[in-house]
Structure formats: C-alpha cells, structure tokens
Short mmCIF file of C-alpha atoms in Angstrom, two decimals:
data_model
loop_
_atom_site.label_atom_id
_atom_site.label_comp_id
_atom_site.label_asym_id
_atom_site.label_seq_id
_atom_site.Cartn_x
_atom_site.Cartn_y
_atom_site.Cartn_z
CA MET F 749 -62.09 -1.21 -0.03
CA ARG F 750 -59.93 1.35 -1.66
CA THR F 751 -60.78 1.98 -5.43
CA ILE F 752 -58.32 1.32 -7.42
CA GLU F 753 -57.78 5.50 -7.82
CA GLU F 754 -56.79 6.31 -4.53
CA ILE F 755 -54.33 3.38 -4.13
CA GLN F 756 -52.70 5.30 -7.00
CA LYS F 757 -52.77 8.70 -5.17
CA GLU F 758 -51.24 7.69 -2.28
CA ILE F 759 -48.50 5.42 -4.43
CA ALA F 760 -47.70 9.02 -6.00
CA HIS F 761 -47.77 10.80 -3.20
CA ILE F 762 -44.97 8.62 -1.66
CA ASP F 763 -42.89 8.12 -4.80
CA TYR F 764 -42.82 12.82 -4.12
CA ALA F 765 -41.67 11.99 -1.16
CA ARG F 766 -39.22 9.80 -1.79
CA SER F 767 -38.27 12.02 -5.00
CA VAL F 768 -37.82 15.01 -2.35
CA LEU F 769 -35.86 12.82 0.03
CA ASP F 770 -33.43 12.08 -2.59
CA GLU F 771 -33.39 15.64 -3.16
CA ARG F 772 -32.33 16.02 0.06
CA LEU F 773 -30.34 13.13 0.71
CA THR F 774 -28.05 14.20 -2.39
CA ALA F 775 -27.41 17.73 -1.55
CA LEU F 776 -26.35 16.41 2.01
CA LYS F 777 -24.11 13.75 0.08
CA ILE F 778 -22.63 16.59 -2.42
CA GLU F 779 -22.37 18.84 1.38
CA ARG F 780 -20.27 15.88 3.39
CA ASP F 781 -17.98 14.77 0.55
CA GLN F 782 -16.92 19.02 -0.01
CA HIS F 783 -15.81 19.29 3.55
CA ARG F 784 -14.24 16.14 2.88
CA GLU F 785 -12.57 17.03 0.16
CA ASP F 786 -11.67 20.11 1.43
CA ARG F 787 -9.59 19.02 4.41
CA TYR F 788 -7.22 17.68 2.58
CA ALA F 789 -7.67 20.25 -0.19
CA THR F 790 -6.05 22.95 1.16
CA ASP F 791 -3.92 21.16 3.32
CA ARG F 792 -0.54 22.47 2.46
CA VAL F 793 0.99 19.02 3.05
CA THR F 794 -1.54 17.12 1.05
CA LYS F 795 -2.26 19.68 -1.15
CA GLN F 796 -0.52 18.64 -4.63
CA LEU F 797 -1.77 14.82 -4.30
CA ALA F 798 -4.95 16.58 -3.94
CA ALA F 799 -5.07 18.50 -6.49
CA TYR F 800 -3.70 16.09 -8.41
CA PHE F 801 -6.48 13.15 -7.33
CA ARG F 802 -9.26 16.08 -8.43
CA THR F 803 -7.77 16.08 -12.00
CA HIS F 804 -8.85 11.83 -12.26
CA GLU F 805 -12.04 13.04 -10.55
CA LEU F 806 -11.27 11.20 -7.23
CA TYR F 807 -11.77 13.18 -4.05
CA ILE F 808 -9.12 12.05 -1.27
CA VAL F 809 -11.55 10.52 2.28
CA GLU F 810 -8.73 9.39 4.02
CA LEU F 811 -5.07 8.85 3.93
CA HIS F 812 -1.47 8.06 6.14
CA LYS F 813 1.08 10.29 6.52
CA ASN F 814 2.58 10.12 9.78
CA GLY F 815 2.73 7.88 12.50
CA ARG F 816 3.69 4.79 11.27
CA SER F 817 2.77 1.48 13.70
CA LYS F 818 6.30 0.64 14.35
CA ASP F 819 5.13 -2.69 15.25
CA TYR F 820 4.08 -3.60 12.18
CA TYR F 821 7.41 -1.76 10.28
CA ASP F 822 9.64 -3.32 12.01
CA LEU F 823 8.85 -6.98 11.79
CA ALA F 824 8.34 -7.16 8.49
CA LYS F 825 11.54 -5.39 8.27
CA GLN F 826 13.26 -8.31 10.79
CA ILE F 827 11.30 -10.25 7.87
CA TRP F 828 13.22 -9.29 4.99
CA ARG F 829 16.04 -8.83 6.29
CA SER F 830 16.37 -12.21 6.92
CA ARG F 831 13.52 -13.07 4.62
CA SER F 832 14.93 -16.94 3.31
CA VAL F 833 14.47 -18.96 6.06
CA CYS F 834 11.46 -15.96 7.94
CA LEU F 835 8.81 -16.39 4.74
CA PRO F 836 8.90 -20.35 4.89
CA PHE F 837 8.13 -19.87 8.40
CA ILE F 838 5.57 -17.46 9.23
CA LYS F 839 3.59 -18.95 5.82
CA GLU F 840 3.20 -22.23 7.94
CA LEU F 841 2.21 -19.17 10.79
CA SER F 842 -0.44 -18.15 9.25
CA LYS F 843 -2.09 -20.97 8.05
CA ASN F 844 -2.04 -23.01 10.64
CA LYS F 845 -5.24 -24.51 12.45
CA ALA F 846 -3.49 -26.08 15.47
CA PRO F 847 -2.94 -25.16 18.98
CA SER F 848 -0.01 -25.54 18.67
CA PHE F 849 2.69 -27.45 16.25
CA PHE F 850 5.92 -27.84 15.88
CA TYR F 851 8.50 -26.49 13.01
CA ASP F 852 11.37 -28.09 12.27
CA THR F 853 14.41 -26.28 11.46
CA GLN F 854 17.25 -29.58 10.57
CA ALA F 855 17.45 -27.88 7.05
CA LEU F 856 19.10 -24.66 8.38
CA SER F 857 22.26 -23.78 9.15
CA PRO F 858 23.53 -22.24 12.70
CA THR F 859 23.49 -18.42 11.17
CA GLU F 860 19.44 -19.40 9.89
CA LYS F 861 18.27 -21.22 13.05
CA THR F 862 19.83 -17.79 14.93
CA ASP F 863 17.71 -15.45 12.34
CA LEU F 864 14.27 -17.85 13.23
CA LYS F 865 14.51 -17.63 16.95
CA ASN F 866 14.70 -14.15 16.52
CA LEU F 867 12.04 -13.61 14.95
CA CYS F 868 9.47 -15.56 17.27
CA GLY F 869 11.24 -14.06 20.03
CA ALA F 870 9.80 -10.96 18.50
CA LEU F 871 6.90 -12.46 17.28
CA SER F 872 6.03 -13.85 21.06
CA LYS F 873 6.80 -9.86 22.40
CA TYR F 874 3.92 -9.35 20.42
CA GLU F 875 1.62 -11.73 21.28
CA TYR F 876 1.79 -13.50 18.22
CA LEU F 877 3.16 -16.74 19.76
CA THR F 878 4.80 -18.45 22.06
CA TYR F 879 7.56 -20.73 21.40
CA ASP F 880 10.23 -23.01 22.96
CA GLN F 881 13.02 -24.63 21.52
CA VAL F 882 12.07 -28.34 22.41
CA LYS F 883 14.92 -29.64 20.95
CA LEU F 884 17.99 -28.61 18.39
CA ASP F 885 16.59 -29.08 15.20
CA SER F 886 12.87 -28.13 16.22
CA PHE F 887 10.53 -25.41 17.29
CA MET F 888 7.53 -25.24 19.24
CA ILE F 889 5.22 -22.98 18.37
CA LYS F 890 1.66 -22.20 19.80
CA PRO F 891 -0.19 -19.15 17.95
CA SER F 892 -2.35 -16.97 19.36
CA LEU F 893 -3.05 -14.87 16.27
CA LYS F 894 -5.56 -11.84 16.17
CA GLY F 895 -7.11 -10.69 12.97
CA THR F 896 -5.04 -7.82 12.86
CA GLN F 897 -2.12 -9.78 13.10
CA LYS F 898 -3.29 -12.93 11.03
CA TYR F 899 -3.63 -9.97 7.86
CA PHE F 900 0.06 -8.97 8.81
CA LEU F 901 1.76 -12.47 8.61
CA SER F 902 -0.80 -13.19 5.48
CA GLY F 903 0.63 -10.54 3.22
CA ALA F 904 0.26 -6.86 5.10
CA TRP F 905 4.28 -6.85 5.30
CA ALA F 906 4.71 -6.72 2.30
CA GLU F 907 3.52 -3.61 1.77
CA GLU F 908 5.17 -2.35 4.94
CA VAL F 909 8.74 -3.26 3.15
CA THR F 910 7.41 -1.74 0.22
CA LEU F 911 7.26 1.19 2.36
CA TYR F 912 10.83 0.71 4.21
CA LEU F 913 12.40 -0.44 0.74
CA ILE F 914 10.53 3.39 -1.69
CA ASP F 915 11.82 5.21 1.91
CA LYS F 916 15.74 3.82 2.35
CA THR F 917 16.08 4.75 -2.33
CA LEU F 918 14.14 8.28 -1.72
CA LYS F 919 16.32 9.54 0.91
CA LYS F 920 19.55 8.41 -0.58
CA PHE F 921 18.25 9.84 -4.09
CA THR F 922 17.97 12.81 -2.51
CA GLN F 923 21.15 13.35 -0.86
CA ASN F 924 22.69 14.78 -4.44
CA HIS F 925 19.21 16.33 -6.00
CA LYS F 926 17.39 18.86 -3.79
CA LEU F 927 14.30 17.33 -4.05
CA ARG F 928 11.54 17.46 -1.61
CA HIS F 929 9.24 13.78 -1.26
CA LYS F 930 7.07 13.60 0.30
CA LEU F 931 4.49 9.12 1.62
CA PHE F 932 1.27 9.22 2.12
CA TRP F 933 -0.16 5.26 2.52
CA ASP F 934 -3.49 3.86 2.68
CA LEU F 935 -4.85 6.03 0.96
CA LYS F 936 -8.86 5.67 0.42
CA LEU F 937 -10.53 7.91 -2.45
CA LYS F 938 -13.46 8.14 -3.67
CA ARG F 939 -14.56 8.89 -7.22
CA ILE F 940 -16.31 13.01 -7.16
CA ASP F 941 -20.22 11.74 -9.03
CA SER F 942 -20.30 8.67 -6.81
CA ASP F 943 -23.64 7.72 -5.69
CA LYS F 944 -23.29 5.09 -3.95
CA ASP F 945 -23.19 5.49 -0.08
CA ASN F 946 -19.38 3.53 0.63
CA SER F 947 -17.32 4.93 2.56
CA HIS F 948 -15.06 4.68 -0.42
CA ASP F 949 -14.68 4.02 -4.02
CA MET F 950 -10.71 2.89 -4.42
CA GLN F 951 -7.76 2.39 -1.95
CA LEU F 952 -4.05 2.99 -2.72
CA ASP F 953 -2.01 1.26 -0.75
CA LEU F 954 0.96 3.71 -1.35
CA VAL F 955 1.70 6.82 -2.83
CA ALA F 956 4.97 9.09 -3.49
CA GLU F 957 4.83 12.57 -4.45
CA ILE F 958 8.64 13.81 -5.80
CA GLY F 959 8.86 16.94 -6.56
CA ASP F 960 5.78 17.63 -9.30
CA ARG F 961 5.66 13.86 -10.20
CA PHE F 962 3.85 10.95 -8.23
CA TYR F 963 4.47 7.46 -7.81
CA ILE F 964 1.92 4.81 -7.06
CA PHE F 965 2.35 1.67 -6.30
CA GLU F 966 0.57 -2.07 -4.87
CA THR F 967 2.08 -4.59 -3.21
CA LYS F 968 1.33 -8.32 -4.22
CA SER F 969 2.78 -10.95 -1.49
CA GLY F 970 1.69 -13.76 -3.39
CA PHE F 971 1.29 -15.01 -6.74
CA VAL F 972 -1.55 -13.57 -7.91
CA LEU F 973 -1.12 -9.63 -9.29
CA SER F 974 -4.71 -8.97 -10.22
CA ILE F 975 -4.27 -8.55 -13.82
CA GLY F 976 -7.39 -6.77 -14.21
CA LYS F 977 -7.51 -4.06 -11.66
CA TRP F 978 -3.65 -3.27 -12.58
CA VAL F 979 -4.38 -2.42 -16.14
CA ASP F 980 -7.72 -0.40 -15.13
CA ARG F 981 -5.12 1.68 -13.12
CA SER F 982 -2.39 1.60 -14.38
CA ARG F 983 -4.06 3.07 -18.08
CA GLN F 984 -5.52 5.66 -15.52
CA PHE F 985 -2.94 7.12 -13.83
CA ASP F 986 0.27 6.32 -15.25
CA ASP F 987 0.69 8.91 -18.10
CA GLY F 988 4.52 8.40 -18.48
CA LYS F 989 5.11 11.55 -15.87
CA ASN F 990 3.04 9.86 -12.90
CA ARG F 991 3.86 5.92 -12.81
CA PHE F 992 1.40 2.81 -11.61
CA ILE F 993 3.49 0.58 -9.84
CA THR F 994 2.54 -2.37 -8.85
CA CYS F 995 5.28 -3.96 -6.41
CA THR F 996 6.13 -8.18 -5.86
CA ALA F 997 7.40 -10.80 -2.81
CA ASN F 998 7.43 -13.76 -5.52
CA GLY F 999 10.96 -12.90 -7.31
CA GLN F 1000 10.54 -15.22 -10.32
CA LEU F 1001 8.06 -13.31 -12.33
CA ASN F 1002 9.68 -11.27 -15.67
CA PRO F 1003 8.81 -8.09 -15.33
CA LEU F 1004 9.35 -7.72 -19.60
CA ILE F 1005 6.60 -10.30 -19.70
CA PHE F 1006 4.26 -7.50 -18.37
CA SER F 1007 5.99 -4.62 -20.34
CA PRO F 1008 4.50 -1.81 -20.99
CA PHE F 1009 3.11 -2.13 -17.69
CA CYS F 1010 5.55 -1.85 -14.42
CA LEU F 1011 6.39 -4.86 -12.23
CA PHE F 1012 8.56 -4.19 -9.10
CA ALA F 1013 10.29 -7.80 -6.95
CA LEU F 1014 11.30 -6.57 -3.82
CA GLN F 1015 14.63 -7.99 -4.47
CA THR F 1016 15.37 -5.53 -6.65
CA LEU F 1017 12.91 -3.52 -5.66
CA ASP F 1018 15.45 -0.24 -4.63
CA GLU F 1019 17.32 -0.78 -7.55
CA ARG F 1020 14.75 -0.71 -10.21
CA PHE F 1021 13.65 2.75 -8.14
CA MET F 1022 16.65 4.39 -8.30
CA LYS F 1023 17.18 3.39 -12.16
CA MET F 1024 13.95 5.55 -12.57
CA LEU F 1025 14.58 8.58 -10.68
CA GLN F 1026 17.52 8.71 -12.34
CA ALA F 1027 15.51 8.85 -14.81
CA ASP F 1028 13.30 10.68 -14.84
CA PHE F 1029 15.18 13.24 -12.26
CA PRO F 1030 18.63 13.64 -14.45
CA ALA F 1031 21.17 15.25 -12.50
CA PRO F 1032 21.59 19.24 -13.47
CA ALA F 1033 24.80 19.26 -16.59
CA SER F 1034 26.66 21.39 -14.22
CA ALA F 1035 26.91 18.98 -11.03
CA THR F 1036 27.62 16.27 -14.14
CA SER F 1037 30.74 18.68 -15.97
CA SER F 1038 32.16 19.23 -12.39
CA ARG F 1039 31.60 15.31 -11.02
CA ASN F 1040 33.84 14.70 -14.77
CA SER F 1041 36.02 17.68 -14.27
CA ILE F 1042 37.09 16.60 -11.06
CA SER F 1043 37.49 12.55 -12.30
CA ARG F 1044 40.38 13.91 -14.71
CA ILE F 1045 42.48 15.94 -12.00
CA PRO F 1046 45.91 13.51 -11.38
#
C-alpha cells in the first residue's frame, strides 16, 4: 500500500505535466489564432475590416463576401415582393408537422393567388414541397423540408432580404457619391484573449464598409428582439461614426420606443438607411451649389 507522501508526489508530477501541456496548448492557440487573424488583416479586401474589429479586441475567424446562395437570395426577394400573402404561407409551411395539408386561399385576391402559386412553383423547384391546386380556393401542400430549408423559412429569409435592401440602397446612393463600399455577411469573430475552445465568440449577420465607416446589421424575423444582446452590441460597436442597427420584419414596432438604439423595420429599411447615409455622407457644397444654380436657370 502506498503512503500519503507517495500519492502526493505522484499528484505533484501530474500537476506539473498538466501545466506543461497547458502552456503548450496556449502557445498552439496563439499560433493558430495569429494565422487566422493575418489571413484577413493582410488581404486587401478585408484589411480595413480586420483593423476595425482589432480595435474592439476581436479578430475574424470566417466571413463571406461573394458567392451568395442564389437559391436563398432569389427566394427571399420573391417572398418579400409579395410578403402580404407569402409570409403567412411560409409561416404555416415551416410549422406544419403533417405529411400534407390544405392551404385555404378563399380570402385572397386573384393577384395574391397568382403570387402564392408562383411561390409554390419556386419552392417546388428547389424541393421544399410539392403542391396541387385541387380546388379554386385551396392548395394541397406536401412539405419535404430539410434542415437548412426549415432554417431559411423560419427566419433566415429576413437576413437575405436585409442584404438585398442594403445592397440596393448602397448602389443607388453611391451613384452620386464617390464612395467605395463592400458588404460582408455571416461574420464569425473571436476575442483575441479568449481562452475558450469554441470556434467563435460572436456572429454578425451583415457588415457594410462604406468609406471609413462600418454599419453592422442584425436581423430579427419575429417578435423577439434579444434586447440584452442588442444593447451590449450597440454599446460595443455604435460610437456615432460607426453604427449598430437591428432590423425587424415586424413593421408594427415603434422605433422611437427603443431610442437611442437604432431599429429599422424591413418595410422602410431602404428609406431610413438612405436618410442615414445622406446625414453621414453629406453632398459636397460645390455639388449642392451646382444643383441650386441649375434649378434657377429659366
């Protein structure tokens, strides 16, 4: 039988070995994280973005800047263009547990029925469902949703709509302003001093880099706005020059209630973002004077 002294000595050896391994693990993490950080910090397209997050003690683990999923993007735009009829339908579709169900269209106008039929056709093309218009006022729907499709219909569509509206507004605004701009989405960030083994500590839906400013967008499709996270991230990223904006598909919310935190409804996002851009990047005085002079010519 071993003595207490022998057991304590063995524990001490194990503790020492653990400390050596911990030091090695820390060194390997630093090496790994430095490599990840450099990849974006030295890339011409992401260099300024990486430097911005570096000031917040974060580095980029992963992001997307091109190669949008055309299927999701086009479906989201189609849903949004006919949202009065399409949103209730995809809500019913995403929540339905039965192998098939009837969807009543009696209350819809002829135009709305056409919009719904077009959406069902698109969803059938991408294998979300099969459908038949068995009666004039009803569709027979047979869902065939996979995990990513359920995720898209349950709310991710709103992130695609936000990107579409922001992109459209930026293209319109920069026609008359000599401003470079870039869009990045689904950004994964990690704290520089993180001691966790997780892949990332934070995820951001969309970041627009416009000139020397950054606009960060978080999109919520339902009624839950995650106020705590919204406040924390607003305080972290919104400094008057750079902005943190929460977008919602719920057009009934009054944004003034949440002041000074910024809430954009998707229904008016392009209009409100345009006004923000006009305030942040006012037209040069010479351009304004020229327009005024032209307007006075008889």
